[in-house]
Short mmCIF file of C-alpha atoms in Angstrom, two decimals:
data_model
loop_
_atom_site.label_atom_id
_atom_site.label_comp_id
_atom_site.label_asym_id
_atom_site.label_seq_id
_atom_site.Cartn_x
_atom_site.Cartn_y
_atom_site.Cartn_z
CA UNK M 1261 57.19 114.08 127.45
CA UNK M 1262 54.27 114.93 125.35
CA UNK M 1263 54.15 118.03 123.19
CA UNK M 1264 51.95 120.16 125.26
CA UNK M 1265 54.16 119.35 128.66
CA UNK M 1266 57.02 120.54 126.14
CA UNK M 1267 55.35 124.17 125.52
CA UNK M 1268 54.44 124.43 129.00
CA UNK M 1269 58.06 124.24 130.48
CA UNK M 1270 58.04 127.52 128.54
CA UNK M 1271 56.15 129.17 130.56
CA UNK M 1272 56.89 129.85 133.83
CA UNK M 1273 60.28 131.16 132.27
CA UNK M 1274 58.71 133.43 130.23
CA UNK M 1275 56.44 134.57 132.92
CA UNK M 1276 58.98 135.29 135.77
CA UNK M 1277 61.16 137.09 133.25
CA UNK M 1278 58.32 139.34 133.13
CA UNK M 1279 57.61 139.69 137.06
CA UNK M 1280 61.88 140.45 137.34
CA UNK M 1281 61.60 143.18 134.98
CA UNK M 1282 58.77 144.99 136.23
CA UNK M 1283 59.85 144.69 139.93
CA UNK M 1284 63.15 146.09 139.43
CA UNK M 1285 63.03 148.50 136.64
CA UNK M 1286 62.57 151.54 138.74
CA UNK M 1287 65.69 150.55 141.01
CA UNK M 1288 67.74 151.43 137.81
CA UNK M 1289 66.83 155.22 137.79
CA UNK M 1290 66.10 156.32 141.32
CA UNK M 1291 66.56 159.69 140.19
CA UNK M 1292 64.43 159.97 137.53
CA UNK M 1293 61.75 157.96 140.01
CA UNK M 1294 62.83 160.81 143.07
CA UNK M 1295 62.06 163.46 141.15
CA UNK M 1296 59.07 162.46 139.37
CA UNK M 1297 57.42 161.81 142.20
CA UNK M 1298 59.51 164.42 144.90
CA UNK M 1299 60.32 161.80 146.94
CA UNK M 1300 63.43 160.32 149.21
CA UNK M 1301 65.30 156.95 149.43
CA UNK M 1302 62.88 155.98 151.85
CA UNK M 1303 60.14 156.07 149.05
CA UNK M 1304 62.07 154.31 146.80
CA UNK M 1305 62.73 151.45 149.27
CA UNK M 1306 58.82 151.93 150.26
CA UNK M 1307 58.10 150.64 146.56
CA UNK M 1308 60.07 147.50 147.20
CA UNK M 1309 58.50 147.05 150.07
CA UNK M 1310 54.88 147.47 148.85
CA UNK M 1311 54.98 145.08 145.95
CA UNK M 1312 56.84 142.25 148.59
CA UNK M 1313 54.29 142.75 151.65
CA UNK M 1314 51.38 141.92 148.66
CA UNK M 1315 54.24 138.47 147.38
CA UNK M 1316 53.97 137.75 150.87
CA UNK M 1317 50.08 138.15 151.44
CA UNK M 1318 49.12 136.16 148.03
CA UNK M 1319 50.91 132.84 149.26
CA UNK M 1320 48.05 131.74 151.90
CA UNK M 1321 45.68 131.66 148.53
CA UNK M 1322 48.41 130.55 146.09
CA UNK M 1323 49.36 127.46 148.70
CA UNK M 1324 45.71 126.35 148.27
CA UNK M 1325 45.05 127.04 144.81
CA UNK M 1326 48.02 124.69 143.89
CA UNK M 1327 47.08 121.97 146.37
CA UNK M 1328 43.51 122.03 143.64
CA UNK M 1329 44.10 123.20 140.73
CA UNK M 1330 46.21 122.66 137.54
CA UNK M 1331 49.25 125.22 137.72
CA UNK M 1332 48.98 125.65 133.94
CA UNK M 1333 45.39 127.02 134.67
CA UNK M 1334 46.31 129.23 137.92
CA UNK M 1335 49.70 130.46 135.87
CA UNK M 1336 47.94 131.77 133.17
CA UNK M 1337 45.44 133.76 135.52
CA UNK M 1338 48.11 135.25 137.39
CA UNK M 1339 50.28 136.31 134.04
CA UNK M 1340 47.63 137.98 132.26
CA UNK M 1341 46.95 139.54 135.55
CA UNK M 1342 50.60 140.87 136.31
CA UNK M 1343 50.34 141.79 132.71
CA UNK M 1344 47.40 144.14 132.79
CA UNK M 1345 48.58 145.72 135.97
CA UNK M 1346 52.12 146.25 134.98
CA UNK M 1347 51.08 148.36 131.88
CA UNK M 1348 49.13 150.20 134.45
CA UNK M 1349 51.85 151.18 136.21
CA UNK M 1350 52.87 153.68 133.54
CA UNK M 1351 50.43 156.09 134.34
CA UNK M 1352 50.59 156.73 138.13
CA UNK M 1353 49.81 159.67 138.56
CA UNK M 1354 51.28 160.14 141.37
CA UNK M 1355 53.18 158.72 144.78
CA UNK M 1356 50.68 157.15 146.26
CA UNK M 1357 48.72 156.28 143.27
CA UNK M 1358 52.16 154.21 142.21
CA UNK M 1359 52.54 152.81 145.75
CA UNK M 1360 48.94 150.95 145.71
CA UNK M 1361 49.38 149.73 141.83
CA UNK M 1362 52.61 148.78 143.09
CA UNK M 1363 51.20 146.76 146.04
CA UNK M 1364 48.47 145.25 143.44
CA UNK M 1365 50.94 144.55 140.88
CA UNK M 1366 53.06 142.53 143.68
CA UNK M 1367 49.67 140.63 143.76
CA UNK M 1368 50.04 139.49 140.83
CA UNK M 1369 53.72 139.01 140.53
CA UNK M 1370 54.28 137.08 144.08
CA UNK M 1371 51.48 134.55 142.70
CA UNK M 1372 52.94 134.15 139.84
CA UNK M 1373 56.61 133.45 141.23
CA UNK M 1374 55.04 130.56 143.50
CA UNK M 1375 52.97 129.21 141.10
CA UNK M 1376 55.36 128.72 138.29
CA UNK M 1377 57.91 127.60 141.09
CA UNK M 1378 54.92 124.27 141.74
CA UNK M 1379 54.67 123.90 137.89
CA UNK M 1380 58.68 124.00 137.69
CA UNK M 1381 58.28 120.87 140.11
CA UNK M 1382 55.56 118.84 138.82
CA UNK M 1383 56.87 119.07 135.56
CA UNK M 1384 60.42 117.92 136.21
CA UNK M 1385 61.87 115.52 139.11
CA UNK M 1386 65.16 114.54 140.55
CA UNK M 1387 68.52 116.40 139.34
CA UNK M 1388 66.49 118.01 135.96
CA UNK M 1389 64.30 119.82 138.93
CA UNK M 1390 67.09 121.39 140.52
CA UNK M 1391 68.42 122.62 137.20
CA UNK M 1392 65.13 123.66 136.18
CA UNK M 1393 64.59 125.73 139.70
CA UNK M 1394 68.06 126.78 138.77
CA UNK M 1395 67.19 128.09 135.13
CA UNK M 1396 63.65 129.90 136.78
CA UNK M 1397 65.17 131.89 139.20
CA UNK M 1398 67.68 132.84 136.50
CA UNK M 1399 64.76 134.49 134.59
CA UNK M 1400 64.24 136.83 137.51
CA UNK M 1401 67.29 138.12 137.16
CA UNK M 1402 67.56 138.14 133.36
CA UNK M 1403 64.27 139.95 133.53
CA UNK M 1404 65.60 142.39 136.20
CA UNK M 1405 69.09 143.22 134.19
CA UNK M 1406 66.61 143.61 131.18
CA UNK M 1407 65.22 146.29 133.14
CA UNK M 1408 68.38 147.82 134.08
CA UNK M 1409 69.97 148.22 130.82
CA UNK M 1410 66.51 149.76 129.10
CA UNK M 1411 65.06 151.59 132.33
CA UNK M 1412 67.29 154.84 131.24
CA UNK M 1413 66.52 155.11 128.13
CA UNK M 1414 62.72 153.94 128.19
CA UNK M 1415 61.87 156.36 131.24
CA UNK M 1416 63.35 159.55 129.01
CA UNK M 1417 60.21 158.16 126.51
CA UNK M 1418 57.86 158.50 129.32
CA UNK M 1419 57.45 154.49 129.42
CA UNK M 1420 59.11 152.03 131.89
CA UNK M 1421 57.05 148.95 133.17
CA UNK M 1422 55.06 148.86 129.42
CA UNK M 1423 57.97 146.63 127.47
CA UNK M 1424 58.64 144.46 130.31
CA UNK M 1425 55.12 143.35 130.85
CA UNK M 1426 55.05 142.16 127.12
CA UNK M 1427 57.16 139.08 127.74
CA UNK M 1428 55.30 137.72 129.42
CA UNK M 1429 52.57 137.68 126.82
CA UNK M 1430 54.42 134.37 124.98
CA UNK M 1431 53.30 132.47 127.91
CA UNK M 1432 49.77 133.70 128.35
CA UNK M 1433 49.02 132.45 124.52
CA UNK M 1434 50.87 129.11 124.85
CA UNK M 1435 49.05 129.13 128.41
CA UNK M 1436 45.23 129.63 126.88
CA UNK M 1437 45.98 127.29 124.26
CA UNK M 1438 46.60 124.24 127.01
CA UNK M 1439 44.34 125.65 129.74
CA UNK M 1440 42.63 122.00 129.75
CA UNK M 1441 45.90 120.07 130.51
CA UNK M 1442 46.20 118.07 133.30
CA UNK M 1443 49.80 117.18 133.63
CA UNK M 1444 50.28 119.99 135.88
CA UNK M 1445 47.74 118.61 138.37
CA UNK M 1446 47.93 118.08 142.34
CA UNK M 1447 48.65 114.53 143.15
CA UNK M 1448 45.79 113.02 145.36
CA UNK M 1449 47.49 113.42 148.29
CA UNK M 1450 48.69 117.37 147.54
CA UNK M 1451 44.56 118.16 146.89
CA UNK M 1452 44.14 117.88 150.71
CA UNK M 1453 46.87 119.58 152.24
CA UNK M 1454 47.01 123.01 153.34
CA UNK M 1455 50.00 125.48 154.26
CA UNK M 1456 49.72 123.74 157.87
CA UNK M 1457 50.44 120.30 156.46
CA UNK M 1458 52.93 120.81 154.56
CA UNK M 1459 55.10 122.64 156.82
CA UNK M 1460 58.22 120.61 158.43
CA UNK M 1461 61.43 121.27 160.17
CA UNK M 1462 63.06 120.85 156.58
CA UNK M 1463 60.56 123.47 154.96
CA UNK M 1464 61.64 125.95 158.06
CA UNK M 1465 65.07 125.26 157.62
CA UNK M 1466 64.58 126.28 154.10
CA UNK M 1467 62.59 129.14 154.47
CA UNK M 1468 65.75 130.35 157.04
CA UNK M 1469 68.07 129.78 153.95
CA UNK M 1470 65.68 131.65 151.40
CA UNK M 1471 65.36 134.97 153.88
CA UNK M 1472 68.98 135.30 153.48
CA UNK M 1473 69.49 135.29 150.12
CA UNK M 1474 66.23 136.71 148.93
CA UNK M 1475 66.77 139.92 151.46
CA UNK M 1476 70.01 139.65 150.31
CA UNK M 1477 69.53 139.75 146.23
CA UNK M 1478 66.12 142.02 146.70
CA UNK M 1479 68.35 144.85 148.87
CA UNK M 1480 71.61 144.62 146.64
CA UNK M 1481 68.97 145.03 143.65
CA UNK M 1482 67.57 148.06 144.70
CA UNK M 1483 70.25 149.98 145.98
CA UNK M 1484 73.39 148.97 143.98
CA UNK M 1485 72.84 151.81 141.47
CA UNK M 1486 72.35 154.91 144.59
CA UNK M 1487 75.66 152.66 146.50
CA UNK M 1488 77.72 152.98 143.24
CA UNK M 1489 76.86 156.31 142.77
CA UNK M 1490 78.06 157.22 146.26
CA UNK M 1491 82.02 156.37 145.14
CA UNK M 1492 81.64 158.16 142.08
CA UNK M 1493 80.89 154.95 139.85
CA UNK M 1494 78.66 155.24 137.26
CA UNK M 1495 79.35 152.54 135.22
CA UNK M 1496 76.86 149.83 134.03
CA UNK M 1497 77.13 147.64 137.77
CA UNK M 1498 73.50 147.44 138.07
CA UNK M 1499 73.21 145.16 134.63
CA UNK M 1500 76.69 143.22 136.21
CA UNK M 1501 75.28 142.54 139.10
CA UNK M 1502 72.03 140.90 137.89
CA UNK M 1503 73.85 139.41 135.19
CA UNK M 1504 76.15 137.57 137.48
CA UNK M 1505 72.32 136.65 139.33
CA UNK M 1506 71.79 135.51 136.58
CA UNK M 1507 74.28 133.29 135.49
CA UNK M 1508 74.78 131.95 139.23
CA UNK M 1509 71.35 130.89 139.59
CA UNK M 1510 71.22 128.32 136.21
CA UNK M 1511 74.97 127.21 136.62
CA UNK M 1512 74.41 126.96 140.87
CA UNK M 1513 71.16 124.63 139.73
CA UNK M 1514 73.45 122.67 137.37
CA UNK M 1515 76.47 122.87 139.77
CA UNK M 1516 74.24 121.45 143.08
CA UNK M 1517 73.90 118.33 140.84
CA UNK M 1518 77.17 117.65 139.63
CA UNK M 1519 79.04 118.45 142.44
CA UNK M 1520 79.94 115.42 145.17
CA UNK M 1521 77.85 117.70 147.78
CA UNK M 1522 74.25 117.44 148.60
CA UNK M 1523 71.70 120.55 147.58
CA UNK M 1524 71.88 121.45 151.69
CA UNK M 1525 75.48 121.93 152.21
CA UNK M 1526 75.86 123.66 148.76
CA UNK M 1527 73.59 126.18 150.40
CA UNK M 1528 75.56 126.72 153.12
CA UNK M 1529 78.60 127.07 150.84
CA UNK M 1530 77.20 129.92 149.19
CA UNK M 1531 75.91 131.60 152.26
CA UNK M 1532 79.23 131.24 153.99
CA UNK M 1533 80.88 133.57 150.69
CA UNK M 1534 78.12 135.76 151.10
CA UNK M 1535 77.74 136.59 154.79
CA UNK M 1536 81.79 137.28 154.32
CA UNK M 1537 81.30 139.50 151.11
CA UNK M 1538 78.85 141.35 153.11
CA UNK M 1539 80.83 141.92 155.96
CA UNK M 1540 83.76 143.05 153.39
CA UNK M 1541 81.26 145.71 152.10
CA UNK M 1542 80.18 146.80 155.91
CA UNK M 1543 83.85 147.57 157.01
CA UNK M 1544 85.63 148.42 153.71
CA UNK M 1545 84.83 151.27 151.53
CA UNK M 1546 87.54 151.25 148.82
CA UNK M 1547 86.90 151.70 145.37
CA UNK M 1548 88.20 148.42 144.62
CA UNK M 1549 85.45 146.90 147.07
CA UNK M 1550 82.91 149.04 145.97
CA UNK M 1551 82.99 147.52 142.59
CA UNK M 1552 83.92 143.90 143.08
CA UNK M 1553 82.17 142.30 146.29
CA UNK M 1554 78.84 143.61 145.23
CA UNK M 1555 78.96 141.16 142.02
CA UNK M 1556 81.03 138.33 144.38
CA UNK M 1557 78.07 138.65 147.28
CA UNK M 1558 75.46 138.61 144.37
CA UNK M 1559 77.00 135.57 143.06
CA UNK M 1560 76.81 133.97 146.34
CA UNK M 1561 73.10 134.72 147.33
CA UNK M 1562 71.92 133.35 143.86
CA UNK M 1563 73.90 130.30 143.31
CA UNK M 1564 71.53 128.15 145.86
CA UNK M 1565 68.35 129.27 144.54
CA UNK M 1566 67.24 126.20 142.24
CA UNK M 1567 69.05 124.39 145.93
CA UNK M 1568 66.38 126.11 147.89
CA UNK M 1569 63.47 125.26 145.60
CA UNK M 1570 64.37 121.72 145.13
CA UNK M 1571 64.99 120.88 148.61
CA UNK M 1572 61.76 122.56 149.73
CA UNK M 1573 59.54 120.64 147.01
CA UNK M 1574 61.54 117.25 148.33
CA UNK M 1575 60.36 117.98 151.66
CA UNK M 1576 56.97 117.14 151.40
CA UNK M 1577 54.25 115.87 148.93
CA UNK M 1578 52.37 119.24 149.17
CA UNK M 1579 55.11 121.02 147.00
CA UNK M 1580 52.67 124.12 146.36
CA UNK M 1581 52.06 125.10 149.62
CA UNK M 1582 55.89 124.09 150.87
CA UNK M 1583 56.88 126.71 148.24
CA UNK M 1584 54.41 129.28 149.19
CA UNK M 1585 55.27 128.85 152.91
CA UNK M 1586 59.55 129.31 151.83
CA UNK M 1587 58.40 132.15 149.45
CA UNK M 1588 56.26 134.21 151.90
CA UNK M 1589 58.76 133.69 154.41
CA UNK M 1590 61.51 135.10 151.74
CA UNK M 1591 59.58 138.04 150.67
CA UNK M 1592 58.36 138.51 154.19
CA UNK M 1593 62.08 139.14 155.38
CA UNK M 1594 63.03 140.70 151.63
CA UNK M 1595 60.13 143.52 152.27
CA UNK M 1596 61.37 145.41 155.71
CA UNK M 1597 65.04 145.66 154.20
CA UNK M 1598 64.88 147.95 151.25
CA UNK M 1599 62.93 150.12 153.72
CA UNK M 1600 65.48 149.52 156.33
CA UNK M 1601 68.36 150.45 153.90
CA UNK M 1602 66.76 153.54 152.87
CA UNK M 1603 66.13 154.89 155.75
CA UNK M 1604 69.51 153.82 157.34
CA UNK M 1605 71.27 155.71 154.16
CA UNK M 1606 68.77 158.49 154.80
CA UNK M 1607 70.05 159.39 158.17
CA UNK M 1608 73.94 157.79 158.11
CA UNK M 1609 74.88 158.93 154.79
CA UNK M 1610 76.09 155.37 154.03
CA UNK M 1611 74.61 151.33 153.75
CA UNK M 1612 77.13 150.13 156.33
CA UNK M 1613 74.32 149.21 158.49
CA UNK M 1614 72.87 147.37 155.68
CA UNK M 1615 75.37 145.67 154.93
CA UNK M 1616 76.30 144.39 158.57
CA UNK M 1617 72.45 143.23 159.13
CA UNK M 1618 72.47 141.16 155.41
CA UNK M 1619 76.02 139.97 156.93
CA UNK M 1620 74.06 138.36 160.10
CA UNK M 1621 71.33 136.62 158.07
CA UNK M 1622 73.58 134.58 155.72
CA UNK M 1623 75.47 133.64 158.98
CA UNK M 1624 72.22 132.08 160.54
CA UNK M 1625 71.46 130.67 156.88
CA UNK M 1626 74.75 129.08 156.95
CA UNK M 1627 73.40 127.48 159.98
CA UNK M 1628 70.17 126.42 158.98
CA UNK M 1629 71.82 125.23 155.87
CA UNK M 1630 74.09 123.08 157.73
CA UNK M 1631 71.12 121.34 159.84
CA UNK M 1632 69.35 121.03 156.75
CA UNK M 1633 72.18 118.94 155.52
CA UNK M 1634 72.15 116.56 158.45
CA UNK M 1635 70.70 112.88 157.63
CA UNK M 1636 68.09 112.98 160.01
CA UNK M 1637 66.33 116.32 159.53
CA UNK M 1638 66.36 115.91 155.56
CA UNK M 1639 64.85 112.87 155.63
CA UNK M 1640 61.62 113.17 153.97
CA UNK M 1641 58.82 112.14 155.97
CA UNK M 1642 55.43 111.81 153.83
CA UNK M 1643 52.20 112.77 156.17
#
């Protein structure tokens, strides 16, 4: 591979480091977030919420723009973008001020996550594009234990979102400097499809499998610090959470390929352990449980992500708007939860209810999963 294709694997890493950071920073200090802004769980969960309704809205734009244009072009729009808004979010003023640069920032962010997902793709085939898919959605979680471990110190300086956003900044030079590449380009047949061509039983299937574990990671993420906090731990669980996220998602991308099981039924391995570490968390509330099926369910909802990817961009030739179809169907699930959660802690005093709905959806992933797996649905039909 040529020099410039080499820098350019760079960069969708480097980017969606970034986006992690900056969309869960403010999960590690509810507190500080509460009372800044005098505001409930259900705020905090409305914060989630706002940045993934705006991933989910950005897709329908983001399937087309890939199925046209070079994704080393469209990435380094939407990083410099995410960038300038993400420094922005520093100086809210207030609530609803932060809600709306939140939603704009998730703009941004959900664009970027697609987009770099499509260059991830057309840069790399076969097993090296499941590891790859593996390794990105390992920088979301890198990026969001980043965030974790600085968020207490950096909010005392009156900065949270500021550092993050300058990660990404590697990329957007390395991105301006091969803005007139072309080995990111649609193929022929990809530069006339649409998000109604490209979608399949297989790409449905898939987008079943990434609801569960994207609600999944996206509710653990937010809450895990206010759920510790309720059994009197205050340890660092956060950062070993999204550190085991992290670590499952580029060893479950290296795993799917060396293991004598396809990318569907390693899905449905992982969802299996998860919809049972949820329901452990849902009926148990020892202290012993508190601290160790968190990190086992968070290992089991990110192992399959690189699975998820792969098998979606092997589903069809469009691979940009397959993506953005699995990825606003993700985010679209991944938005109502955090909300959910809050308000069900709000007025029960626990997450049980949380835990028992997250429970359900990994069961019907598990399912999907499973169908997935079955010769005749994943075979690839080309339109």
């Amino acid at each position: 591979m040529n020099s410039p294709a080499r820098a350019l694997r760079l960069t969708p890493h480097l980017a969606i480091a970034s986006v992690g950071y900056v969309l869960f920073a403010y999960a590690a200090v509810p507190e500080a977030t509460m009372a800044a802004y005098d505001i409930g769980f259900t705020e905090v969960g409305l914060l989630m919420s706002a940045a993934l309704a705006a991933f989910v809205l950005v897709q329908v734009p983001a399937g087309r723009l890939t199925s046209k244009e070079t994704t080393t072009r469209l990435l380094l729009y939407g990083t410099a973008a995410h960038v300038l808004l993400a420094v922005a979010l520093d100086f809210a003023a207030s609530f609803t001020a932060l809600l709306a640069l939140r939603a704009l920032w998730g703009l941004a962010g959900g664009f970027v996550l697609s987009v770099g997902a499509t260059h991830v793709a057309r840069l790399h085939a076969g097993q090296t594009a499941t590891r790859q898919q593996g390794v990105y959605g390992g920088m979301v979680t890198l990026g969001g234990a980043v965030g974790f471990a600085a968020a207490p110190r950096l909010v005392e300086a009156g900065i949270l979102y500021a550092p993050g956003a300058l990660v990404a900044l590697p990329a957007v030079a390395i991105l301006v400097r091969e803005r007139h590449d072309v080995s990111t380009a649609p193929s022929r047949e990809a530069s006339r499809s649409s998000l109604a061509t490209a979608f399949s039983l297989a790409v449905a299937l898939a987008s079943l499998c990434y609801v569960a574990i994207i609600a999944s990671y996206i509710t653990l993420s937010t809450f895990i610090t206010a759920y510790a906090a309720d059994f009197g731990i205050v340890g660092p669980l956060n950062v070993a959470v999204l550190v085991t996220a992290t670590g499952a998602r580029i060893s479950g991308g290296i795993a799917s390929v060396r293991l004598p099981v396809s990318d569907s039924w390693f899905i449905a391995g992982a969802t299996a352990l998860a919809a049972v570490s949820f329901a452990g968390l849902a009926v148990f509330e020892t202290p012993s449980v508190t601290s160790l099926l968190p990190v086992v369910a968070m290992l089991a909802v990110s192992a399959p992500f690189g699975a998820v990817y792969a098998v979606t961009a092997d589903a069809t030739l469009h691979e940009g708007a397959a993506l953005a179809i699995v990825v606003a169907a993700g985010n679209l699930a991944a938005l109502v939860l955090p909300a959910i959660t809050g308000a069900l802690r709000d007025a029960t005093g626990t997450y049980t209810s949380g835990f028992a709905l997250l429970a359900v959806l990994n069961v019907v992933a598990l399912g999907a999963a499973a169908l997935l797996g079955t010769k005749r649905i994943s075979q690839v039909q080309y339109p």
